[in-house]
Amino acid sequence: MTKKGRVFSGARPTGRQHLGNYLGAIKNYVALQADYDCVYCIVDLHALTTVEDTVNLKQNIFEMALDWLAAGIDPQKSIMFVQSMVPEVTELHTILSMVTPLGKLTDLPTFKEKARENPNNINYGLVGYPVLMAADIVLYKSNAVPVGVDQAPHLEFTREVVRSFNYRYNCNVLIEPQMKVTEVPKVLGIDGVQKMGKSLDNHIEIAGTPEETQKRVMMMVTDPARIKRTDPGNPDVCNVFSMHKIFSPKADVEMINIECRRAGIGCVDCKKLYAKSLNESLASFRAKRAEFADKPAEVWAILHDGAQRAKVIAAQTMREVRDAIGLPNLGE
RNA sequence: AGGCCAGUAGCUCAAUUGGCAGAGCGCCUGUCUCCAAAACAGGAGGUUGUGGGUUCAAUUCCUGCCUGGCCUGCCA
């Protein structure tokens, strides 16, 4: 480990990724590879807490792996794998659950939210979700976890669990991960109001065709006060403009900022320009993705190899954990 | 394990004594707008959890099962 340490992050297999996933997580995953040993996990077990229909699970895992690889996650540098392929995490989850007060779990805002969204399926796993997440993080001896502000309570929970474990068993085998607060740009959906999300159907897929992408871009909500072409607009309240700032050349952004305000450019032209910039920005990603999509066996081999490497770390951690507790090991 | 309650459109819920299964929101289309939004007009969407039974006729009554909730108990 010659780098700054190990970073772990997990994401639920939600299938084809959208701009919110890309800007909020994937880009950051790619960037972190330069400075850290990275472990990126497709957390399929976590998905089971709320997903009742698993017929698409493998496909969703595959689609997300394609997006990650095409975006630049390098399986040579980083470990990329599927959570359930290293079942040690479930053992650690059970062990950590014994030092976890139930009240802390039911107090977490994410639990309350999920329980409200899904009142007829409040299962044990949903309550224990943060414990499993803590197990993910510490199993791979992670030093840091990139989190947005909304995930901060969960990581703080992980740190508390680590301290509880180390204190209870009078040891220092679990590493307390640092919170690596990353500035997550707030990516709004095409409705211009809510955060972009697949379940809200207000998303734009990164792997779509240029035509599909433009179609979704044309559906975006703009400045509601600008009714007619001749009305001056306000880019400050327009979601299209905020996306221009991310994907378009500086000259275009400056031009729109001026011309929109004096009705020099209309929303249709503005959106077409954004769609063009977006498609150009994603072109090489899409080309790489298509190559991986043609070689599914290779993609699964990458995931299998990642699981093998992850398992080496996991086995070492579990040995230390069992020794610290005093559990007998097979063959002793 | 037993008792009680519930399950109807994507969501929240109606449906009289057993008599053509509806509304709001959301979704799609159209009008209007540079687009989107808003407004207005129209439209789609259902094996009423599921298998039986009674009846001319079952969302409604009886019954087996599934799922969820509340209560009581048993075991760990």
CSV table of N, CA and C in Angstrom, one decimal, chain A residues 159-277:
chain,number,residue,atom,x,y,z
A,159,ARG,N,-18.2,4.5,12.4
A,159,ARG,CA,-17.1,4.8,13.4
A,159,ARG,C,-17.5,4.4,14.8
A,160,GLU,N,-18.7,4.6,15.2
A,160,GLU,CA,-19.1,4.3,16.5
A,160,GLU,C,-19.1,2.7,16.7
A,161,VAL,N,-19.5,2.0,15.7
A,161,VAL,CA,-19.5,0.6,15.8
A,161,VAL,C,-18.1,0.0,15.9
A,162,VAL,N,-17.2,0.6,15.2
A,162,VAL,CA,-15.8,0.2,15.3
A,162,VAL,C,-15.3,0.5,16.7
A,163,ARG,N,-15.6,1.6,17.2
A,163,ARG,CA,-15.1,2.0,18.6
A,163,ARG,C,-15.7,1.0,19.6
A,164,SER,N,-17.0,0.7,19.4
A,164,SER,CA,-17.7,-0.2,20.3
A,164,SER,C,-17.0,-1.6,20.3
A,165,PHE,N,-16.7,-2.1,19.1
A,165,PHE,CA,-16.1,-3.4,18.9
A,165,PHE,C,-14.7,-3.4,19.6
A,166,ASN,N,-13.9,-2.4,19.2
A,166,ASN,CA,-12.6,-2.4,19.7
A,166,ASN,C,-12.5,-2.3,21.3
A,167,TYR,N,-13.5,-1.5,21.8
A,167,TYR,CA,-13.6,-1.4,23.3
A,167,TYR,C,-14.0,-2.7,23.9
A,168,ARG,N,-15.1,-3.2,23.4
A,168,ARG,CA,-15.7,-4.4,23.9
A,168,ARG,C,-14.7,-5.6,24.0
A,169,TYR,N,-13.9,-5.7,22.9
A,169,TYR,CA,-13.0,-6.9,22.9
A,169,TYR,C,-11.6,-6.5,23.2
A,170,ASN,N,-11.5,-5.2,23.7
A,170,ASN,CA,-10.2,-4.7,24.2
A,170,ASN,C,-9.1,-5.0,23.1
A,171,CYS,N,-9.3,-4.5,21.9
A,171,CYS,CA,-8.4,-4.7,20.8
A,171,CYS,C,-8.4,-3.5,19.9
A,172,ASN,N,-7.6,-3.6,18.9
A,172,ASN,CA,-7.6,-2.5,17.9
A,172,ASN,C,-7.5,-3.0,16.5
A,173,VAL,N,-8.3,-4.1,16.3
A,173,VAL,CA,-8.2,-4.7,15.0
A,173,VAL,C,-9.0,-4.0,13.9
A,174,LEU,N,-10.1,-3.3,14.3
A,174,LEU,CA,-10.9,-2.7,13.3
A,174,LEU,C,-10.5,-1.2,13.1
A,175,ILE,N,-10.4,-0.8,11.9
A,175,ILE,CA,-9.9,0.5,11.5
A,175,ILE,C,-11.1,1.5,11.5
A,176,GLU,N,-11.0,2.6,12.2
A,176,GLU,CA,-12.0,3.6,12.2
A,176,GLU,C,-11.9,4.4,10.9
A,177,PRO,N,-12.8,4.3,10.0
A,177,PRO,CA,-12.6,5.0,8.7
A,177,PRO,C,-12.8,6.5,8.8
A,178,GLN,N,-12.0,7.3,8.1
A,178,GLN,CA,-12.2,8.7,8.0
A,178,GLN,C,-13.3,9.0,7.0
A,179,MET,N,-14.0,10.1,7.4
A,179,MET,CA,-15.0,10.6,6.4
A,179,MET,C,-14.4,11.5,5.4
A,180,LYS,N,-14.4,11.0,4.2
A,180,LYS,CA,-13.8,11.9,3.1
A,180,LYS,C,-15.0,12.6,2.5
A,181,VAL,N,-15.3,13.8,3.0
A,181,VAL,CA,-16.4,14.6,2.5
A,181,VAL,C,-16.2,15.1,1.1
A,182,THR,N,-17.0,14.6,0.2
A,182,THR,CA,-16.8,15.1,-1.2
A,182,THR,C,-18.0,16.0,-1.5
A,183,GLU,N,-17.6,17.0,-2.2
A,183,GLU,CA,-18.7,17.9,-2.7
A,183,GLU,C,-19.4,17.3,-3.8
A,184,VAL,N,-20.7,16.9,-3.4
A,184,VAL,CA,-21.5,16.3,-4.4
A,184,VAL,C,-22.4,17.3,-5.1
A,185,PRO,N,-22.2,17.6,-6.4
A,185,PRO,CA,-23.0,18.6,-7.0
A,185,PRO,C,-24.5,18.1,-7.0
A,186,LYS,N,-25.4,19.0,-6.6
A,186,LYS,CA,-26.8,18.6,-6.6
A,186,LYS,C,-27.3,18.5,-8.0
A,187,VAL,N,-27.5,17.3,-8.5
A,187,VAL,CA,-28.0,17.2,-9.9
A,187,VAL,C,-29.5,17.0,-9.8
A,188,LEU,N,-30.2,18.0,-10.4
A,188,LEU,CA,-31.7,17.9,-10.4
A,188,LEU,C,-32.1,17.1,-11.6
A,189,GLY,N,-33.3,16.5,-11.5
A,189,GLY,CA,-33.9,15.8,-12.6
A,189,GLY,C,-34.4,16.7,-13.7
A,190,ILE,N,-35.0,16.1,-14.7
A,190,ILE,CA,-35.5,17.0,-15.8
A,190,ILE,C,-36.7,17.8,-15.4
A,191,ASP,N,-37.3,17.4,-14.2
A,191,ASP,CA,-38.4,18.2,-13.7
A,191,ASP,C,-37.9,19.5,-13.1
A,192,GLY,N,-36.6,19.6,-12.9
A,192,GLY,CA,-36.0,20.8,-12.4
A,192,GLY,C,-36.2,21.1,-10.9
A,193,VAL,N,-36.8,20.2,-10.2
A,193,VAL,CA,-37.2,20.4,-8.8
A,193,VAL,C,-36.5,19.3,-7.9
A,194,GLN,N,-36.8,18.1,-8.3
A,194,GLN,CA,-36.3,17.0,-7.4
A,194,GLN,C,-35.0,16.5,-7.9
A,195,LYS,N,-34.2,15.9,-6.9
A,195,LYS,CA,-33.0,15.3,-7.2
A,195,LYS,C,-33.2,14.2,-8.3
A,196,MET,N,-32.2,14.1,-9.2
A,196,MET,CA,-32.4,13.1,-10.3
A,196,MET,C,-32.4,11.7,-9.7
A,197,GLY,N,-33.3,10.9,-10.1
A,197,GLY,CA,-33.4,9.5,-9.6
A,197,GLY,C,-34.2,8.7,-10.6
A,198,LYS,N,-33.8,7.4,-10.7
A,198,LYS,CA,-34.4,6.5,-11.6
A,198,LYS,C,-35.9,6.3,-11.2
A,199,SER,N,-36.1,6.2,-9.9
A,199,SER,CA,-37.5,5.9,-9.5
A,199,SER,C,-38.5,7.0,-9.8
A,200,LEU,N,-37.9,8.2,-9.9
A,200,LEU,CA,-38.8,9.4,-10.2
A,200,LEU,C,-39.0,9.6,-11.6
A,201,ASP,N,-38.2,8.8,-12.4
A,201,ASP,CA,-38.3,8.9,-13.9
A,201,ASP,C,-38.0,10.3,-14.3
A,202,ASN,N,-37.1,10.9,-13.7
A,202,ASN,CA,-36.7,12.3,-14.1
A,202,ASN,C,-35.2,12.3,-14.5
A,203,HIS,N,-34.7,11.2,-14.9
A,203,HIS,CA,-33.3,11.0,-15.1
A,203,HIS,C,-32.9,11.0,-16.6
A,204,ILE,N,-31.6,11.2,-16.8
A,204,ILE,CA,-31.1,11.1,-18.2
A,204,ILE,C,-29.9,10.0,-18.1
A,205,GLU,N,-30.1,9.0,-18.8
A,205,GLU,CA,-29.1,7.9,-18.8
A,205,GLU,C,-27.8,8.4,-19.5
A,206,ILE,N,-26.7,7.9,-18.9
A,206,ILE,CA,-25.4,8.3,-19.5
A,206,ILE,C,-25.1,7.4,-20.8
A,207,ALA,N,-25.7,6.3,-20.8
A,207,ALA,CA,-25.4,5.3,-21.9
A,207,ALA,C,-26.5,5.4,-23.0
A,208,GLY,N,-27.3,6.4,-23.0
A,208,GLY,CA,-28.3,6.5,-24.1
A,208,GLY,C,-27.7,6.9,-25.4
A,209,THR,N,-28.5,6.7,-26.4
A,209,THR,CA,-28.1,7.2,-27.8
A,209,THR,C,-28.2,8.7,-27.8
A,210,PRO,N,-27.4,9.4,-28.7
A,210,PRO,CA,-27.6,10.9,-28.8
A,210,PRO,C,-29.0,11.3,-29.0
A,211,GLU,N,-29.8,10.5,-29.8
A,211,GLU,CA,-31.2,10.9,-30.0
A,211,GLU,C,-32.0,10.8,-28.7
A,212,GLU,N,-31.8,9.7,-28.0
A,212,GLU,CA,-32.6,9.5,-26.7
A,212,GLU,C,-32.2,10.7,-25.7
A,213,THR,N,-30.9,11.0,-25.7
A,213,THR,CA,-30.4,12.0,-24.8
A,213,THR,C,-31.0,13.3,-25.2
A,214,GLN,N,-31.0,13.7,-26.5
A,214,GLN,CA,-31.6,15.0,-26.8
A,214,GLN,C,-33.1,15.0,-26.5
A,215,LYS,N,-33.8,13.9,-26.7
A,215,LYS,CA,-35.2,13.9,-26.4
A,215,LYS,C,-35.5,14.2,-25.0
A,216,ARG,N,-34.7,13.6,-24.1
A,216,ARG,CA,-34.8,13.8,-22.6
A,216,ARG,C,-34.5,15.3,-22.3
A,217,VAL,N,-33.4,15.8,-23.0
A,217,VAL,CA,-33.0,17.2,-22.7
A,217,VAL,C,-34.1,18.1,-23.1
A,218,MET,N,-34.8,17.9,-24.2
A,218,MET,CA,-35.9,18.8,-24.6
A,218,MET,C,-37.0,18.8,-23.7
A,219,MET,N,-37.1,17.7,-22.8
A,219,MET,CA,-38.2,17.6,-21.8
A,219,MET,C,-37.9,18.4,-20.6
A,220,MET,N,-36.7,18.9,-20.5
A,220,MET,CA,-36.3,19.6,-19.2
A,220,MET,C,-37.1,20.8,-18.9
A,221,VAL,N,-37.4,21.1,-17.7
A,221,VAL,CA,-38.1,22.3,-17.3
A,221,VAL,C,-37.1,23.4,-17.3
A,222,THR,N,-37.6,24.6,-17.8
A,222,THR,CA,-36.7,25.8,-17.8
A,222,THR,C,-37.3,26.8,-16.9
A,223,ASP,N,-36.8,28.0,-17.1
A,223,ASP,CA,-37.3,29.1,-16.3
A,223,ASP,C,-38.8,29.3,-16.5
A,224,PRO,N,-39.7,29.0,-15.5
A,224,PRO,CA,-41.1,29.0,-15.8
A,224,PRO,C,-41.7,30.4,-16.1
A,225,ALA,N,-40.9,31.4,-15.8
A,225,ALA,CA,-41.4,32.8,-16.1
A,225,ALA,C,-41.2,33.1,-17.5
A,226,ARG,N,-40.4,32.4,-18.2
A,226,ARG,CA,-40.1,32.7,-19.6
A,226,ARG,C,-41.1,32.0,-20.5
A,227,ILE,N,-42.2,32.6,-20.9
A,227,ILE,CA,-43.3,32.0,-21.6
A,227,ILE,C,-43.0,32.1,-23.1
A,228,LYS,N,-42.7,33.2,-23.6
A,228,LYS,CA,-42.6,33.4,-25.0
A,228,LYS,C,-41.1,33.6,-25.4
A,229,ARG,N,-40.8,33.3,-26.7
A,229,ARG,CA,-39.5,33.4,-27.2
A,229,ARG,C,-38.9,34.8,-26.9
A,230,THR,N,-39.7,35.8,-27.0
A,230,THR,CA,-39.2,37.2,-26.8
A,230,THR,C,-39.1,37.6,-25.4
A,231,ASP,N,-39.6,36.7,-24.5
A,231,ASP,CA,-39.4,37.1,-23.0
A,231,ASP,C,-37.9,36.9,-22.7
A,232,PRO,N,-37.4,37.8,-21.9
A,232,PRO,CA,-36.0,37.5,-21.3
A,232,PRO,C,-36.1,36.4,-20.3
A,233,GLY,N,-35.0,35.6,-20.2
A,233,GLY,CA,-35.0,34.5,-19.3
A,233,GLY,C,-34.0,34.7,-18.2
A,234,ASN,N,-34.1,33.9,-17.2
A,234,ASN,CA,-33.2,34.0,-16.0
A,234,ASN,C,-32.4,32.7,-15.8
A,235,PRO,N,-31.2,32.6,-16.3
A,235,PRO,CA,-30.4,31.4,-16.2
A,235,PRO,C,-30.1,30.9,-14.8
A,236,ASP,N,-30.2,31.9,-13.9
A,236,ASP,CA,-29.9,31.5,-12.5
A,236,ASP,C,-30.9,30.6,-11.9
A,237,VAL,N,-32.1,30.5,-12.5
A,237,VAL,CA,-33.1,29.6,-12.0
A,237,VAL,C,-33.4,28.5,-13.0
A,238,CYS,N,-32.6,28.4,-14.0
A,238,CYS,CA,-32.8,27.4,-15.0
A,238,CYS,C,-31.9,26.2,-14.9
A,239,ASN,N,-32.4,25.0,-14.8
A,239,ASN,CA,-31.6,23.8,-14.6
A,239,ASN,C,-30.8,23.5,-15.9
A,240,VAL,N,-31.3,23.9,-17.0
A,240,VAL,CA,-30.6,23.6,-18.2
A,240,VAL,C,-29.2,24.4,-18.2
A,241,PHE,N,-29.3,25.6,-17.7
A,241,PHE,CA,-28.1,26.4,-17.6
A,241,PHE,C,-27.1,25.8,-16.6
A,242,SER,N,-27.6,25.3,-15.5
A,242,SER,CA,-26.7,24.8,-14.5
A,242,SER,C,-26.0,23.5,-15.1
A,243,MET,N,-26.6,22.8,-16.0
A,243,MET,CA,-26.0,21.7,-16.6
A,243,MET,C,-25.0,22.1,-17.7
A,244,HIS,N,-25.4,23.2,-18.4
A,244,HIS,CA,-24.4,23.8,-19.3
A,244,HIS,C,-23.1,24.1,-18.7
A,245,LYS,N,-23.2,24.6,-17.4
A,245,LYS,CA,-22.0,25.0,-16.7
A,245,LYS,C,-21.1,23.8,-16.5
A,246,ILE,N,-21.7,22.6,-16.5
A,246,ILE,CA,-20.9,21.4,-16.2
A,246,ILE,C,-20.3,20.8,-17.5
A,247,PHE,N,-21.1,20.8,-18.6
A,247,PHE,CA,-20.8,20.0,-19.8
A,247,PHE,C,-20.4,20.9,-21.0
A,248,SER,N,-20.7,22.2,-21.0
A,248,SER,CA,-20.5,23.0,-22.2
A,248,SER,C,-19.2,23.8,-22.1
A,249,PRO,N,-18.6,24.1,-23.3
A,249,PRO,CA,-17.4,24.9,-23.3
A,249,PRO,C,-17.7,26.3,-22.7
A,250,LYS,N,-16.7,26.8,-22.0
A,250,LYS,CA,-16.9,28.1,-21.3
A,250,LYS,C,-17.5,29.2,-22.2
A,251,ALA,N,-17.1,29.2,-23.4
A,251,ALA,CA,-17.6,30.3,-24.3
A,251,ALA,C,-19.1,30.2,-24.5
A,252,ASP,N,-19.6,28.9,-24.6
A,252,ASP,CA,-21.0,28.7,-24.8
A,252,ASP,C,-21.8,29.2,-23.5
A,253,VAL,N,-21.2,28.8,-22.4
A,253,VAL,CA,-21.8,29.2,-21.1
A,253,VAL,C,-21.9,30.7,-21.0
A,254,GLU,N,-20.9,31.4,-21.3
A,254,GLU,CA,-20.9,32.8,-21.2
A,254,GLU,C,-21.9,33.4,-22.1
A,255,MET,N,-21.9,32.9,-23.3
A,255,MET,CA,-22.8,33.4,-24.4
A,255,MET,C,-24.3,33.2,-23.9
A,256,ILE,N,-24.6,32.0,-23.4
A,256,ILE,CA,-26.0,31.8,-23.0
A,256,ILE,C,-26.3,32.7,-21.8
A,257,ASN,N,-25.4,32.8,-20.9
A,257,ASN,CA,-25.6,33.7,-19.7
A,257,ASN,C,-26.1,35.1,-20.1
A,258,ILE,N,-25.5,35.6,-21.2
A,258,ILE,CA,-25.8,36.9,-21.7
A,258,ILE,C,-27.1,36.9,-22.5
A,259,GLU,N,-27.1,36.0,-23.5
A,259,GLU,CA,-28.1,36.0,-24.5
A,259,GLU,C,-29.5,35.6,-24.0
A,260,CYS,N,-29.5,34.7,-23.0
A,260,CYS,CA,-30.8,34.2,-22.5
A,260,CYS,C,-31.5,35.4,-21.8
A,261,ARG,N,-30.7,36.2,-21.1
A,261,ARG,CA,-31.3,37.3,-20.3
A,261,ARG,C,-31.9,38.4,-21.2
A,262,ARG,N,-31.4,38.5,-22.4
A,262,ARG,CA,-32.0,39.5,-23.3
A,262,ARG,C,-32.7,38.9,-24.5
A,263,ALA,N,-33.1,37.6,-24.3
A,263,ALA,CA,-34.0,36.9,-25.3
A,263,ALA,C,-33.2,36.8,-26.6
A,264,GLY,N,-31.9,36.7,-26.5
A,264,GLY,CA,-31.1,36.5,-27.7
A,264,GLY,C,-31.1,35.1,-28.2
A,265,ILE,N,-31.2,34.2,-27.2
A,265,ILE,CA,-31.3,32.8,-27.6
A,265,ILE,C,-32.5,32.2,-26.9
A,266,GLY,N,-33.2,31.3,-27.6
A,266,GLY,CA,-34.4,30.6,-27.1
A,266,GLY,C,-34.0,29.3,-26.4
A,267,CYS,N,-35.0,28.8,-25.7
A,267,CYS,CA,-34.8,27.6,-24.9
A,267,CYS,C,-34.5,26.4,-25.8
A,268,VAL,N,-35.2,26.4,-27.0
A,268,VAL,CA,-35.0,25.2,-27.9
A,268,VAL,C,-33.5,25.2,-28.3
A,269,ASP,N,-33.0,26.3,-28.8
A,269,ASP,CA,-31.6,26.3,-29.2
A,269,ASP,C,-30.7,26.1,-28.1
A,270,CYS,N,-31.0,26.6,-26.9
A,270,CYS,CA,-30.2,26.4,-25.7
A,270,CYS,C,-30.1,24.9,-25.3
A,271,LYS,N,-31.3,24.3,-25.4
A,271,LYS,CA,-31.3,22.8,-25.1
A,271,LYS,C,-30.6,22.0,-26.1
A,272,LYS,N,-30.7,22.4,-27.4
A,272,LYS,CA,-30.0,21.6,-28.4
A,272,LYS,C,-28.5,21.7,-28.2
A,273,LEU,N,-28.1,22.9,-27.8
A,273,LEU,CA,-26.7,23.1,-27.6
A,273,LEU,C,-26.2,22.3,-26.4
A,274,TYR,N,-27.0,22.2,-25.4
A,274,TYR,CA,-26.7,21.4,-24.2
A,274,TYR,C,-26.6,19.9,-24.6
A,275,ALA,N,-27.6,19.5,-25.3
A,275,ALA,CA,-27.6,18.1,-25.8
A,275,ALA,C,-26.3,17.7,-26.5
A,276,LYS,N,-25.9,18.7,-27.4
A,276,LYS,CA,-24.7,18.5,-28.2
A,276,LYS,C,-23.5,18.3,-27.3
A,277,SER,N,-23.4,19.3,-26.4
A,277,SER,CA,-22.2,19.2,-25.4
A,277,SER,C,-22.2,17.9,-24.6
